């Protein structure tokens, strides 16, 4: 069974808890449930982590070498500042999909640049929680293909 | 029934005809068939156009005012140079999704900037023909919601 | 009788139709009527065109060579991207006035630069429909002077 | 009766005195006479000042708070360097029109940027003394409207 | 008794008079009273000036040479454009504290740069009228220390 | 009783231990004692942390949601590189004050830009240990006000 | 017989008609005759188009796929703004030569950059009508070689 | 007798008074005496002013129209920020020489750019008080030549 | 015996494990063995750490104050983004040598800038595992000298 | 008989000797022979030099004043760095043609800018050895015209 | 007797020979004679060189170490491109004066920056041949002072 | 026996002669002796040159084609300005090591960029004379490997 790693970057732990009138009442756990359901439907195995630590995300990606068949990552603020995560993604050679809840191109100038996107398979931004679901869907395709090739 | 406009920008007419070893054998018509099938499955109405003319794309978006419930657009090279298409999207106020076959962030510097993304709902890039399918899926959600609200 | 060409650039066809609470109920036709009335009052001949196509605007300016005595142009989004329109204006040597409905200097950074203004006689921006009327007034002066010199 | 303040910025006192073969023989007083005549024709009250001192212009704008209904200002060189005048215009909240004798977009790069335009109603440049007259015409409209609303 | 010079830059004379719903009803005189009270409490002598003229501020700083023990300055718009004030501060060698009512880093890009801060002891911004009080408090410490060393 | 969180960023643990001839003999503990004393005097509750880990600072800010009434943060080097801390501050919506021991505007160019200041209430820099005391003073005002509003 | 496509970009239709004292009396038709003569001399087949429309030029290049053996293009103003033409040239894989009448490096800064040159075989600029003849000469070499290889 | 205007810009009034161990004991009056002596030796008439006000310097230059035969100006900090002084110099058409006590190219980056130098005859910087004497010497040559031509 | 700290930054734990055909079969442990051997040969004491966490690297450098006589650091991706590590190096005042496996100047533009190099003794890049050995050799010289001076 | 100077810049002496599988077997001498043959065919006199020294190229151009009727120069790396060669070309006033073997616009960013092109008649790049032949052909036209005018 | 080295940089050998209607009939030899006369009048010893070779100028400056008491250099085009000459000037520690015939600040942007000025005593530009004489005068002062101190 | 070329760039001839208190008493000859000794110890043949002429360095590198097995170069000031030396290094294909006495990253901004490093094997900077020794050590490894492969 293909394995997909889901990584939630910094501050995403706060999702849905605070300011529900602004961000909606969907908590990170809510998103995770939807992801688990989609994974079950498509018979893939997913592992989910959240961390505010750049180093932990780098650690995790490194540990996924030859273990995960695809990665869905919302690097949050590290999108724009972390070359370390970029290098980790490039190093393990696992097809990776960058997702964002908000449309980062409609926000501050400094959020328009991603250090990570250039080494990803693709990027999806602006669809709220659905960005993750679209990302997982794409990841399943890539992971399945990789998994089959590897089998 | 919700209506979705699909716009293929410049040079996409050449897709799949030339250099099949590089770009694959999927022609634009091949993508369109998949889009039509997905539309049928989800019971939405889609209209597809392709044009190499910035002006024709602007014309079409303007004509869609109050007619389309969502737009999926691959603006091709005009992504990076057309403020006119940006203004058209902003003017008609129809939820719009920008899609790209390739990962534009893994290409030349000048392809990293989109004039159109800031006025779109979201952006999807890097999944080949699947970028369109993921985009249509997102558009169906948005269009259905809009269509219902308008009904 | 002096002849003045009025050019409305991309997306101006949508004026007054959509979002009247925001842009007011003045349609492009409404502006045109005011322009025709002022032209009649001052006994000048005006021709009006609107196009979303950069190429059509370039065509029209080229065809005006030795036919128009002044041009009033709202290049819309092409203000910021079209060197072709700039070159057309410079080539025909007809006194040209650039007008804008909104104050482009109070908007996004990329709207602060005009490729066309440097080859125009002058620029008027920020007075809504009145920008056109002020522009026509200035054009009548220039055109009348040119027309007399040429006679 | 609506009141309009006309401000001539630095070096405009030299107008028409020197190099008449280049700048024409219209002196600043000549422009002022035309402005007074137009004001009389439209039954508005105008006050005219000229100063080479940024501080005096800031003083004057501040003193006009609740006294002037519109401002026509040619900030001259301070257009490109004075945030203090910008702040004064923004502070008093009086509709302001920036005018320039020459087409500043056809001159040196550093003259293309105005600190003041973003807080003005609009900008008119390139029509010589007529820039003032077009500006006053626009100001009369704005001032009359403001004056009426305030009455 | 240590002497402290308080300088209010351009447009601060308008404070509290206009738009009280936005800027609050605290006038510049209101701030000055609080400053005078704090000065009395700490037994330091303060002198207060306000000017919209860059030159007057430069004059005043120069005249304070060997007379003031510290300066608290809100250079307003001149923060971002005046090298002359910077040079004056550097020339007299009096410990100077730059204060701002608003958080200048949450405003337009051009307000993020201060020509004056690099030659000041420190900078305080964003606390409204309290910025002055915090600044005076810091100035009293510096001035007292300087005053003692000089005694 | 209002609660205030004090955060010392990277390398501040080294303060006062090394190079006392340069940085003075005040250790971080020395600053903390002064802060605790001022807190006691003003009857507010303070919690102090120091960390060299961007992630720990993000964790801490997130955990303070609805627990702290104000934050005083010296983000050290992360001032200039951490969007993650900026996002955390913005997310929890707690009034935050950025402080710096040295005048960052008198140092290297890259220290002039703060990612965090734009989402803070204000910034204080250049007063050594007193920057913290001035910052705490300002925080007490803000926190007390918030605490009262929330009560 | 090798086939070469000659493309004249925007405003070149005006060549030689207007201001003959400046641009000379050579019309575009005059250049075309010389090109046809050279083509006849070298026994290659040429097709010539002129268009002010970016989209038409993109259309034409796309239609030339597997039909033309070389392209000589003077993209005029589109040299500096059209990524769509660049992509078309890259897509069809036909050896292309960019030519310019004037020396674009002796003109305005924005004319120094070509989006199209990087995907061309080479560039020739500054020799007036002779730029086309030198370009055709180079194209004949390339086309003949290609034509032979394909035969 | 040829007339030469000497202008000392902002903060030069402080010269020689403060920090004599750093700037030397030469006061501005000391420089002026040397200038007066050289003027007497060369039989030219000099007028000297010092001002910290940009506006006064602009006033003075404007008043010198047809009265001064040359200007020697040390614009101090206004060198780098004043377009108004530049415009005044350009307007009166009097040969002007920019001088600086210090070598401005060995100081901060922002002191390397002069708005005024491009409209001057020449620039001399780095020779302390001798910069003025070298500048006056050059001015005498220019003024004498101008004076003779005008006679 | 002089003590040298060796720091391996982010992702270096993956060295030699993955893609041996590309990066060679030398693992990080392989490099460490060579380093230990060289240390033994030169009778210096080395301590080696690897971390993907910026904060841990900052912690470690701070803890080395007065304990290590030299540092050899390959900051990996943090080279280009970490001011915190730069500040730690500067704070402890231990001679530090920056090393890189690859020639960072032959890679992406963003890898050409090091925040850390300006506070190091020197930098060595491009020699693969030998970069470490050359760096250790240089460190031994520096450390020995320091160690002797301190003894 | 018209005289044409051919200048080969730095490193062109290595052409064809090294890496023939990459650069082809055409040596510089091979190119020179073709140039001499074309010169003989067109009855013009050519002189050829190669130098790796910027100064020698400047010397040679200066010595050609009134001796050469046209120059064909491949400035190699000096294209992008030598203002001295630019000034020499501008000084002697001889029509000059800049040629490049490779398409410099398809190479590194720093090769896109030429200091020399703005003072040349034109530029030809990308046609290998044929760039020289096309350049000589253009030079013959220019030189013949110059030679005739001078006769 | 104090010794002064005069260096004329690239292309100055052409001065006065070509285009006398533009540059005047003063040859470099003419300037040299004036310099020799002034040197004789002031009893200093001068040595003059001209070279188009950056390396020769570097050689000469290096050889002047402890031999020349001052240098007057017109680095011509090398002003803007030569760090080698800058380093030579800094290395020998001889007071150096940079002179320019033309006002480099009234010319192309790239001539506004000097690599050499920051390590010179001062810079003089814009006075034609007189720039050298003013420069020599300043050099004599510096050299005499140095010569005396060394004696 | 493997051959290694050592190149000392501009101004290095002055090393150790001047300002011994600053640069130490090690002359270039002193460095050369150490290099010769290390070469003898490792049984490689070295050739050493020093030149202030960019062209001579380019000449020498070109002449080393197929003669040298490695190059150690300190390009001095040419590091930052010479594309010609870069091209020479790339052309001959000999493994090259760039060395610097000082840490160029701790000096002026313009010394942070090397045109040559991207085509070198690696770069070593900051270790004084030891930079050369570390560089030669690395070169010996590379040269020996190359020499063996070629044998």
Coordinates of N, CA and C in Angstrom, one line a residue, chain I residues 15 75 96-97 126 130-131 138 151:
Chain I
X15 N 23.9 12.3 4.0 CA 25.1 12.1 3.1 C 25.5 10.7 2.9
X75 N 27.4 25.0 7.6 CA 26.0 25.4 8.0 C 25.0 24.9 7.0
X96 N 36.3 30.6 13.7 CA 35.4 29.7 13.0 C 35.7 29.6 11.5
X97 N 35.6 28.4 11.0 CA 35.9 28.2 9.6 C 34.7 27.6 8.9
X126 N 33.9 23.6 -2.1 CA 34.0 23.0 -3.4 C 34.8 21.7 -3.4
X130 N 37.0 16.7 1.3 CA 38.3 17.4 1.6 C 38.1 18.8 2.1
X131 N 36.9 19.4 1.8 CA 36.7 20.8 2.4 C 36.8 20.7 3.9
X138 N 43.2 24.1 8.8 CA 43.3 25.5 9.1 C 42.9 25.7 10.6
X151 N 47.2 29.7 27.1 CA 47.9 29.0 28.1 C 49.0 29.9 28.8

